[in-house]
mmCIF file with all atom_site columns, C-alpha atoms in Angstrom:
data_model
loop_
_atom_site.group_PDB
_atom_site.id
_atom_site.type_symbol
_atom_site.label_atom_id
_atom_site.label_alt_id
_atom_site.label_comp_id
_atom_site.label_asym_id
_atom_site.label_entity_id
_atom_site.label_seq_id
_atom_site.pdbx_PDB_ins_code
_atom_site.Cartn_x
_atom_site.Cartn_y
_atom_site.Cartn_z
_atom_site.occupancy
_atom_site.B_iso_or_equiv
_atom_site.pdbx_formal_charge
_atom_site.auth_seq_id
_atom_site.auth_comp_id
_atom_site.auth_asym_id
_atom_site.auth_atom_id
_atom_site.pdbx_PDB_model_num
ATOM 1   C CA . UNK A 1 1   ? -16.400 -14.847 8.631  1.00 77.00 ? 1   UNK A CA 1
ATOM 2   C CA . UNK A 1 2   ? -16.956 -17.920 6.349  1.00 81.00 ? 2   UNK A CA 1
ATOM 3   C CA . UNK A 1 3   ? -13.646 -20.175 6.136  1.00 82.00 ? 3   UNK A CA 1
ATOM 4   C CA . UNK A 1 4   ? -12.363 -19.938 2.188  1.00 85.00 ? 4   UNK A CA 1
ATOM 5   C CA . UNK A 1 5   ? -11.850 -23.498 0.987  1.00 88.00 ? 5   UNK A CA 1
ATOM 6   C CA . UNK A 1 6   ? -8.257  -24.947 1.429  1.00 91.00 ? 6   UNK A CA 1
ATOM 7   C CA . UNK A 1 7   ? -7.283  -22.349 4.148  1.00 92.00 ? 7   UNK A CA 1
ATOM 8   C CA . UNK A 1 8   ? -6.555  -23.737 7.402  1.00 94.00 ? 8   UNK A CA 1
ATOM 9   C CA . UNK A 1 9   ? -4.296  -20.548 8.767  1.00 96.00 ? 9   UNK A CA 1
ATOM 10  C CA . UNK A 1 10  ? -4.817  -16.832 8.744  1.00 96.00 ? 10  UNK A CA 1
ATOM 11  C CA . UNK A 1 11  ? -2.722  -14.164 9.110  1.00 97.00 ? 11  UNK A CA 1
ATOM 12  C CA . UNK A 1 12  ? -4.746  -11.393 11.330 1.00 97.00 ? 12  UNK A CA 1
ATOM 13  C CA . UNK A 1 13  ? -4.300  -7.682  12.575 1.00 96.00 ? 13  UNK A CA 1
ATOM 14  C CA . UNK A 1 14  ? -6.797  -5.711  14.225 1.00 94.00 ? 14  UNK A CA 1
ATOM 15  C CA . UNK A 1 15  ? -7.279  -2.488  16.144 1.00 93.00 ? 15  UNK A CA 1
ATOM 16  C CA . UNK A 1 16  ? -10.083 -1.238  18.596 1.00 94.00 ? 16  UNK A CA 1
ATOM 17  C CA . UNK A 1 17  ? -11.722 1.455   18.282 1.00 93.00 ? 17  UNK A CA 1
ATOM 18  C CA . UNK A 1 18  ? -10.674 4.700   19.233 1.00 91.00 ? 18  UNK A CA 1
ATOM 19  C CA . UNK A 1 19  ? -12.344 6.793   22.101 1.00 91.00 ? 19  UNK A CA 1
ATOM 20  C CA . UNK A 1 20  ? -14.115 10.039  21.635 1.00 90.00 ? 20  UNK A CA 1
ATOM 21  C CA . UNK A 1 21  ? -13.045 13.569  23.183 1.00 86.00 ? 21  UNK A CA 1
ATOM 22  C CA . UNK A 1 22  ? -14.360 15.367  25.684 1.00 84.00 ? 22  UNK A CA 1
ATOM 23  C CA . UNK A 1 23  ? -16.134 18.368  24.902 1.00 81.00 ? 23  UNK A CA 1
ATOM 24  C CA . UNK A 1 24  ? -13.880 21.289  26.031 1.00 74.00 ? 24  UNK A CA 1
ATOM 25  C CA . UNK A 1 25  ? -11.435 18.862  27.784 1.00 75.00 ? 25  UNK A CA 1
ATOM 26  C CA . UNK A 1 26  ? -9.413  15.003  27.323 1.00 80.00 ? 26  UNK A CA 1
ATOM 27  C CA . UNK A 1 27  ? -8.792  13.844  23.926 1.00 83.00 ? 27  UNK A CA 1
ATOM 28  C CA . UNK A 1 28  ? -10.160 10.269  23.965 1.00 86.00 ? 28  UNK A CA 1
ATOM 29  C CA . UNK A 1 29  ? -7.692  6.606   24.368 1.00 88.00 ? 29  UNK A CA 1
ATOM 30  C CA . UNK A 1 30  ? -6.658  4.744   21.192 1.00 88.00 ? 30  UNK A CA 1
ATOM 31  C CA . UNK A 1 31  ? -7.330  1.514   20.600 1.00 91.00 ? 31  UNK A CA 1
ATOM 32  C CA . UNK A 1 32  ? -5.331  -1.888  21.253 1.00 91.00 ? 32  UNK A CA 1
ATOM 33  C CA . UNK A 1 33  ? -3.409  -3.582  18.388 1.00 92.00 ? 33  UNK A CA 1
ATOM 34  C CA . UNK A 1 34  ? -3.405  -7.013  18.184 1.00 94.00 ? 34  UNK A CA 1
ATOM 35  C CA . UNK A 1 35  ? -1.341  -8.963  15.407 1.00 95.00 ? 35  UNK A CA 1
ATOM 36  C CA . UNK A 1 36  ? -1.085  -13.083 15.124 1.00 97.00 ? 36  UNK A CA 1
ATOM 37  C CA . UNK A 1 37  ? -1.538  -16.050 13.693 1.00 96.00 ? 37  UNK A CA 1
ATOM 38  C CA . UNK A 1 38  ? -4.607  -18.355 13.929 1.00 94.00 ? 38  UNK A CA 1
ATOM 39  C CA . UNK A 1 39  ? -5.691  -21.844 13.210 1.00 95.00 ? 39  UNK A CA 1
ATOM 40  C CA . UNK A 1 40  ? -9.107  -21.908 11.388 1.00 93.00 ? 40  UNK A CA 1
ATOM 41  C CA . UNK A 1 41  ? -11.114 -25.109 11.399 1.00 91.00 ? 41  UNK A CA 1
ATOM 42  C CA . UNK A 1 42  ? -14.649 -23.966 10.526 1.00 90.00 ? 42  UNK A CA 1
ATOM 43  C CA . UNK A 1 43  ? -16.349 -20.007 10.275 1.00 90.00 ? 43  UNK A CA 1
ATOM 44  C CA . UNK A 1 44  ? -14.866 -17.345 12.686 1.00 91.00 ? 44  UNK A CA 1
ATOM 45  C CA . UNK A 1 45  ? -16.590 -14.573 14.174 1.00 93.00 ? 45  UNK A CA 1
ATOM 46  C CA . UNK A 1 46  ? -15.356 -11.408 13.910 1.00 95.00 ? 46  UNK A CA 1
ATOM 47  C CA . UNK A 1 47  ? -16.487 -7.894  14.847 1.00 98.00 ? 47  UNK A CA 1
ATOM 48  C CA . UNK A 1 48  ? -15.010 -4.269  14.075 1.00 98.00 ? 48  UNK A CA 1
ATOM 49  C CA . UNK A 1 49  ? -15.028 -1.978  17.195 1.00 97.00 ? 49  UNK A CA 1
ATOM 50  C CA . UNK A 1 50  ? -16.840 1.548   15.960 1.00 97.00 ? 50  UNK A CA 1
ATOM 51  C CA . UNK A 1 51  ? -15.675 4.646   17.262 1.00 93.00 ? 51  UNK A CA 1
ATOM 52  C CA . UNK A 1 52  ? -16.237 6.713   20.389 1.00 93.00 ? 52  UNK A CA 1
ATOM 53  C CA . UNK A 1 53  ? -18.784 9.238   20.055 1.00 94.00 ? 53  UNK A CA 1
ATOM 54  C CA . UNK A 1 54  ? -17.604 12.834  20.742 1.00 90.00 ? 54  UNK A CA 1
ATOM 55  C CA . UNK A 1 55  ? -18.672 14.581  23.603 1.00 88.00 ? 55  UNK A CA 1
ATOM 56  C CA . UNK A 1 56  ? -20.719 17.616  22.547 1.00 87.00 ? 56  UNK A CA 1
ATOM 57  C CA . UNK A 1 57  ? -20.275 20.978  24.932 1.00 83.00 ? 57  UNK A CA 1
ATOM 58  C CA . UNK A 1 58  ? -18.380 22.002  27.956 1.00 80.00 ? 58  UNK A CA 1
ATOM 59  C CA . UNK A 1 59  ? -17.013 19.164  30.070 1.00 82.00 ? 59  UNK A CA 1
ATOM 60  C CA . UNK A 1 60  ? -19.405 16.431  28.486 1.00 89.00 ? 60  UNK A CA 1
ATOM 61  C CA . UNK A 1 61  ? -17.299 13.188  27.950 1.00 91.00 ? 61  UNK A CA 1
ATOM 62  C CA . UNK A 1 62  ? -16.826 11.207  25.076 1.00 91.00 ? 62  UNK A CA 1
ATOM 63  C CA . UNK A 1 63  ? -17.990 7.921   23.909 1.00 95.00 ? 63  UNK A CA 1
ATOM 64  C CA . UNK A 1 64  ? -15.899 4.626   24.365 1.00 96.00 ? 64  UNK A CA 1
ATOM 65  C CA . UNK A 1 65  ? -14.647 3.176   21.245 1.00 95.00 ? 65  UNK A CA 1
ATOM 66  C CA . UNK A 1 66  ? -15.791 -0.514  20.178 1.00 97.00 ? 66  UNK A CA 1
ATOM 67  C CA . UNK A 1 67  ? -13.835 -3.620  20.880 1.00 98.00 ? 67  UNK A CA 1
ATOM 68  C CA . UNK A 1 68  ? -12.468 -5.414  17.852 1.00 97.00 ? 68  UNK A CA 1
ATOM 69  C CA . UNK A 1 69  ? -11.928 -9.265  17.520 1.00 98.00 ? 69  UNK A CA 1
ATOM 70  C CA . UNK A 1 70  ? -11.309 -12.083 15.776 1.00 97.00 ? 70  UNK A CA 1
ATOM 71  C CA . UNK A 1 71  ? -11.229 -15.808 17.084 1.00 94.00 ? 71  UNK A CA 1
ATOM 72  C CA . UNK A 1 72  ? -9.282  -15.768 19.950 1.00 95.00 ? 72  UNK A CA 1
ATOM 73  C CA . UNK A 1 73  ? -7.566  -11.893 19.162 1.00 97.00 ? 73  UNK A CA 1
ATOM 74  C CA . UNK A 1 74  ? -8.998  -8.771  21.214 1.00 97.00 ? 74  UNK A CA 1
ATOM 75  C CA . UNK A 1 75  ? -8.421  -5.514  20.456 1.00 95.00 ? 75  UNK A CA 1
ATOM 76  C CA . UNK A 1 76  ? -10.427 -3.252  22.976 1.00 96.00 ? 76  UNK A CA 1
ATOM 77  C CA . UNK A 1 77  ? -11.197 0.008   22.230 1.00 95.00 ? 77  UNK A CA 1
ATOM 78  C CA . UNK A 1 78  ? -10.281 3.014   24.145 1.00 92.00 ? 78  UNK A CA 1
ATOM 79  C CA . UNK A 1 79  ? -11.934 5.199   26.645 1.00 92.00 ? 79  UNK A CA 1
ATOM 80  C CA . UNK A 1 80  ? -13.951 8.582   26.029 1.00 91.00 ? 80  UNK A CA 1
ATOM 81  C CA . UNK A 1 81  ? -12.067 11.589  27.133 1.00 86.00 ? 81  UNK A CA 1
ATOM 82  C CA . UNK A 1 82  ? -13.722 12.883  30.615 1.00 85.00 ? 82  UNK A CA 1
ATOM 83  C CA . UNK A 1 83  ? -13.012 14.374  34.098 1.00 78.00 ? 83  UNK A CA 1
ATOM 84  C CA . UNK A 1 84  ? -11.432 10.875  35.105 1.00 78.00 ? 84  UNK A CA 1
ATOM 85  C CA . UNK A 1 85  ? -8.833  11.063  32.224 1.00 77.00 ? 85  UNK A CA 1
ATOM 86  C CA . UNK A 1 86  ? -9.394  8.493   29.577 1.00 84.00 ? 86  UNK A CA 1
ATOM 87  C CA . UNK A 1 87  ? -7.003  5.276   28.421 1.00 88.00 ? 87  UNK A CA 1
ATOM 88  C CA . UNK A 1 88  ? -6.068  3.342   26.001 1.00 88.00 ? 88  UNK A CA 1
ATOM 89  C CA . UNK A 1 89  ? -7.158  -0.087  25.171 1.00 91.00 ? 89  UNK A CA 1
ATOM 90  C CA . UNK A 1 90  ? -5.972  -2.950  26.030 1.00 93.00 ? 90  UNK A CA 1
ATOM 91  C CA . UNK A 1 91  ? -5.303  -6.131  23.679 1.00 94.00 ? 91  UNK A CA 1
ATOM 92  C CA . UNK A 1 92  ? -4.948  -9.890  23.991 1.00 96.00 ? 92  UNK A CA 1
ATOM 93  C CA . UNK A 1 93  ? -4.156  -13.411 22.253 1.00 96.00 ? 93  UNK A CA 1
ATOM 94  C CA . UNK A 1 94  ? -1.953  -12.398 19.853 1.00 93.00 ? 94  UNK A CA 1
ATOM 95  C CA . UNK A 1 95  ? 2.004   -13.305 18.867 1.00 95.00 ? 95  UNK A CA 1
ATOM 96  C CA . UNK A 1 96  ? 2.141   -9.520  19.165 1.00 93.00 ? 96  UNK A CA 1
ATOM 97  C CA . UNK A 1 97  ? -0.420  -6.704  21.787 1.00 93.00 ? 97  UNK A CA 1
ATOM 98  C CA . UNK A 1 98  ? 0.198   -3.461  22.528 1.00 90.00 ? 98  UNK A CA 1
ATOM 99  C CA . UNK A 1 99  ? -2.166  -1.171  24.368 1.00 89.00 ? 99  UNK A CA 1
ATOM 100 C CA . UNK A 1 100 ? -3.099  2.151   22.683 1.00 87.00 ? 100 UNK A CA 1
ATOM 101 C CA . UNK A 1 101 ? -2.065  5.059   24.668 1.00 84.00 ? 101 UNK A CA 1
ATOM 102 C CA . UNK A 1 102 ? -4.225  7.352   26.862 1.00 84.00 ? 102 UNK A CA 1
ATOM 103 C CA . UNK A 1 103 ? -5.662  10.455  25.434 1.00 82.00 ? 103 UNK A CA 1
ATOM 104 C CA . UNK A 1 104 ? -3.714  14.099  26.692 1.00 77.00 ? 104 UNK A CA 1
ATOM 105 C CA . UNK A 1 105 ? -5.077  15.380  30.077 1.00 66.00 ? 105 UNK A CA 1
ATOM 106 C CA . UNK A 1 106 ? -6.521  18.809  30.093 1.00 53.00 ? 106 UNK A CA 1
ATOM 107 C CA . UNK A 1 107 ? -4.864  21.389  31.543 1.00 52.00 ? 107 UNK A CA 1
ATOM 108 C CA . UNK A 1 108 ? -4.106  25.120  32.507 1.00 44.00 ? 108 UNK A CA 1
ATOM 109 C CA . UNK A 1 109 ? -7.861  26.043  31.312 1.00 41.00 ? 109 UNK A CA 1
ATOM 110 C CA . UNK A 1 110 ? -6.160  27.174  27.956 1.00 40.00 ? 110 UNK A CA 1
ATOM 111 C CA . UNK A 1 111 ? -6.412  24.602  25.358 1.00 39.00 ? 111 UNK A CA 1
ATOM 112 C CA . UNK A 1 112 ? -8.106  21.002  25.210 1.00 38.00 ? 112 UNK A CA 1
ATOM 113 C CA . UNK A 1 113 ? -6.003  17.888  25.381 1.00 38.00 ? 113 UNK A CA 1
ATOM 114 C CA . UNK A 1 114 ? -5.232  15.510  22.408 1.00 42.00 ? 114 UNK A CA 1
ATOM 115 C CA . UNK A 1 115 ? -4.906  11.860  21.630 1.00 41.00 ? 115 UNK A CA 1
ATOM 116 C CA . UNK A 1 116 ? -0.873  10.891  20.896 1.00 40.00 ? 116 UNK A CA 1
ATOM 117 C CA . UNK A 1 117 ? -0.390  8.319   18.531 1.00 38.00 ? 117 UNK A CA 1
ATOM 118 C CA . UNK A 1 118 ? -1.955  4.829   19.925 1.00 41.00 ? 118 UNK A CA 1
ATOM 119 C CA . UNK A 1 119 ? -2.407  1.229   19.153 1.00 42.00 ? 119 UNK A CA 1
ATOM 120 C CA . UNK A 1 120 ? 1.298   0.567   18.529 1.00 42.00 ? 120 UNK A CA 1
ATOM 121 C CA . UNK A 1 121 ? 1.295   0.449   14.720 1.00 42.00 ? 121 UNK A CA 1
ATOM 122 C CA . UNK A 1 122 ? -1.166  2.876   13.395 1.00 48.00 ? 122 UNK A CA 1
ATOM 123 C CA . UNK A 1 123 ? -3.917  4.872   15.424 1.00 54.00 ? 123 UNK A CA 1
ATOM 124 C CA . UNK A 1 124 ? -3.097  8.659   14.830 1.00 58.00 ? 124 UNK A CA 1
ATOM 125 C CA . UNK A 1 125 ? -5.078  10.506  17.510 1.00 62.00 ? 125 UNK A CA 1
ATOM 126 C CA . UNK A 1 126 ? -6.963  13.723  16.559 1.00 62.00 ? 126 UNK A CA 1
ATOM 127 C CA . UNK A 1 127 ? -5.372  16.947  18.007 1.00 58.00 ? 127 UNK A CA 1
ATOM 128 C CA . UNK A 1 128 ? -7.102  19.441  20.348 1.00 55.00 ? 128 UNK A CA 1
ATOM 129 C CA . UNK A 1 129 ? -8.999  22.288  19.733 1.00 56.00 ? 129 UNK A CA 1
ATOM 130 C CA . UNK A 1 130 ? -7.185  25.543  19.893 1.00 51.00 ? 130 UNK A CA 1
ATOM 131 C CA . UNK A 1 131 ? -7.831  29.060  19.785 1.00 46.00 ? 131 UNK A CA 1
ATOM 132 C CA . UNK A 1 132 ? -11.717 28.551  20.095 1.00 48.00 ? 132 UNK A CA 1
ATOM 133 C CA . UNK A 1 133 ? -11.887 25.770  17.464 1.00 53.00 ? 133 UNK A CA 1
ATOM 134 C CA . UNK A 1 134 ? -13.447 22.584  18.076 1.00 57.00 ? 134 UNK A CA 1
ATOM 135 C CA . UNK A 1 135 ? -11.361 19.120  17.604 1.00 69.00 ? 135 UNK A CA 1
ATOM 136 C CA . UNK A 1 136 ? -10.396 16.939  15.134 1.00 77.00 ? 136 UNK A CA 1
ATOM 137 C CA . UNK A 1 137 ? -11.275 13.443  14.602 1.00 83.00 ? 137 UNK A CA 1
ATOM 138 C CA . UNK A 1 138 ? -8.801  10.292  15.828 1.00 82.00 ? 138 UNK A CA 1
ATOM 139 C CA . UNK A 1 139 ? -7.759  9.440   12.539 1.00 78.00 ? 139 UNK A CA 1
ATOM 140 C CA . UNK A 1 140 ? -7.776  5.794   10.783 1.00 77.00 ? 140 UNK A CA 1
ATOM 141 C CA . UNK A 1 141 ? -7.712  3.205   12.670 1.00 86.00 ? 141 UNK A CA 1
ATOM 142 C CA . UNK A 1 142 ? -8.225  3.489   16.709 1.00 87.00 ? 142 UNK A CA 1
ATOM 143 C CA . UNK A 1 143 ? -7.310  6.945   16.770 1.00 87.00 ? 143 UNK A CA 1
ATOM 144 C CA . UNK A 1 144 ? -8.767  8.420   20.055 1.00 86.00 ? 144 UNK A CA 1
ATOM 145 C CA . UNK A 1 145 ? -10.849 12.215  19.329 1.00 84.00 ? 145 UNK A CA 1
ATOM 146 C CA . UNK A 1 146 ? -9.390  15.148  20.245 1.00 82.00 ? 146 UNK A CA 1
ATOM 147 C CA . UNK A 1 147 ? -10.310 17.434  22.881 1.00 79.00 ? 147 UNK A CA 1
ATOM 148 C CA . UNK A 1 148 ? -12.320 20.033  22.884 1.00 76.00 ? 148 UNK A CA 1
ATOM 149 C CA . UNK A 1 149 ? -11.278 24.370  23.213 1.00 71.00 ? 149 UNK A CA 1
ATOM 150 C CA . UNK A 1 150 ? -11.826 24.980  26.831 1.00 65.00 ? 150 UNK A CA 1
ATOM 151 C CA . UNK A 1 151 ? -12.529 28.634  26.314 1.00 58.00 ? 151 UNK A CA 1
ATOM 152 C CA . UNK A 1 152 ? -15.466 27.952  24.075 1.00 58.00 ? 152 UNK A CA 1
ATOM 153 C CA . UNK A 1 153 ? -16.717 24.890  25.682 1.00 61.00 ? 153 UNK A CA 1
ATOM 154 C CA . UNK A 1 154 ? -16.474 23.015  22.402 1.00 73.00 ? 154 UNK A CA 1
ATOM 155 C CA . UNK A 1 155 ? -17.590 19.624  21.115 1.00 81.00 ? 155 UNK A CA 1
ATOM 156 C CA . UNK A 1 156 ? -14.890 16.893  21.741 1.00 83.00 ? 156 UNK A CA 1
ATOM 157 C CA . UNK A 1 157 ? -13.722 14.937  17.775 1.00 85.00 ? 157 UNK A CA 1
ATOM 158 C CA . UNK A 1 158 ? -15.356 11.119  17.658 1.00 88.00 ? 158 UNK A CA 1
ATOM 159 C CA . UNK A 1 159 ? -12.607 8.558   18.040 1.00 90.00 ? 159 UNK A CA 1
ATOM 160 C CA . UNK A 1 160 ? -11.853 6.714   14.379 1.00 90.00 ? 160 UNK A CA 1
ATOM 161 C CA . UNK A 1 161 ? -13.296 3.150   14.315 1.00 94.00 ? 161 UNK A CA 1
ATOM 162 C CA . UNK A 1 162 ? -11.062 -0.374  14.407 1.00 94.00 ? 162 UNK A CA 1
ATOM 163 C CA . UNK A 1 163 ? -10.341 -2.365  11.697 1.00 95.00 ? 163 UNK A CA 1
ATOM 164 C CA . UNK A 1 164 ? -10.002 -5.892  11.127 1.00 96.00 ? 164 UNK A CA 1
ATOM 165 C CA . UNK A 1 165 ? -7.320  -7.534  8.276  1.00 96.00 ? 165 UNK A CA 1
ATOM 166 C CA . UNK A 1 166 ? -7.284  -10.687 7.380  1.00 96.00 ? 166 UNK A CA 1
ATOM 167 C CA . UNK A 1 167 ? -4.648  -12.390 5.315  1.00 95.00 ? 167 UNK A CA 1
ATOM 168 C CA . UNK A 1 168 ? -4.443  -16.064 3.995  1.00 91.00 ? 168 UNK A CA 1
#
């Protein structure tokens, strides 16, 4: 990011992306939240963490969601719903980090597990599929995918992608 004349402190909050679900299984982790202020001398590199992919039929496992960053802030993105379970991201560097939460674990063959609200501020995961129907998508920002059905071996939902805000 080029450095706007006259600004020599930023105000920055970011989120990693969110992790994909598992196809008839885990809902996928949310990603991190990181929130601080930063000293900025010259250009900064940033980068916005993209979503997990979802994982498409019976006990395939979703995608990892993108790390986000800024300067010395890192917002990881959170892992793809799978047979191992799947977590939330972790983040670092700022005045304030907070890990997203881990997606649901499958269980009792009956239903597919979900992503719970992640990344501290923000980062609504998707819910499970139920009753047959596939997932829904981690919603804006770092929201981790939903499970899959079980029954019908669906597709897992794709985790939402990070975000990066900057303020000066």
């Amino acid at each position: 990011m080029e450095k706007p004349a006259g600004v020599s402190r930023v105000h920055v909050k970011l989120w990693g992306g969110g992790g994909g679900g598992q196809g008839g299984g885990q809902g996928g982790g949310s990603g991190g939240y990181c929130e601080g202020i930063i000293t900025v001398t010259g250009d900064v590199s940033a980068a916005v963490g993209n979503g997990g992919t979802a994982g498409v039929g019976s006990g395939v496992s979703g995608g990892n969601g993108g790390n986000s960053s800024f300067s010395s802030l890192i917002a990881n993105g959170g892992t793809g719903g799978g047979l191992s379970g799947s977590n939330g991201g972790g983040a670092s560097g700022g005045s304030l980090s907070v890990a997203g939460q881990n997606g649901q674990t499958f269980s009792n063959n009956s239903s597919g597990g979900n992503a719970p609200l992640g990344g501290g501020v923000g980062g609504f995961g998707g819910l499970e599929g139920i009753n047959g129907n596939g997932m829904i998508n981690g919603s804006f920002p770092g929201g981790g995918g939903g499970g899959g059905y079980s029954g019908s071996g669906s597709s897992g939902g794709t985790g939402a992608p990070g975000v990066v805000i900057v303020y000066y």
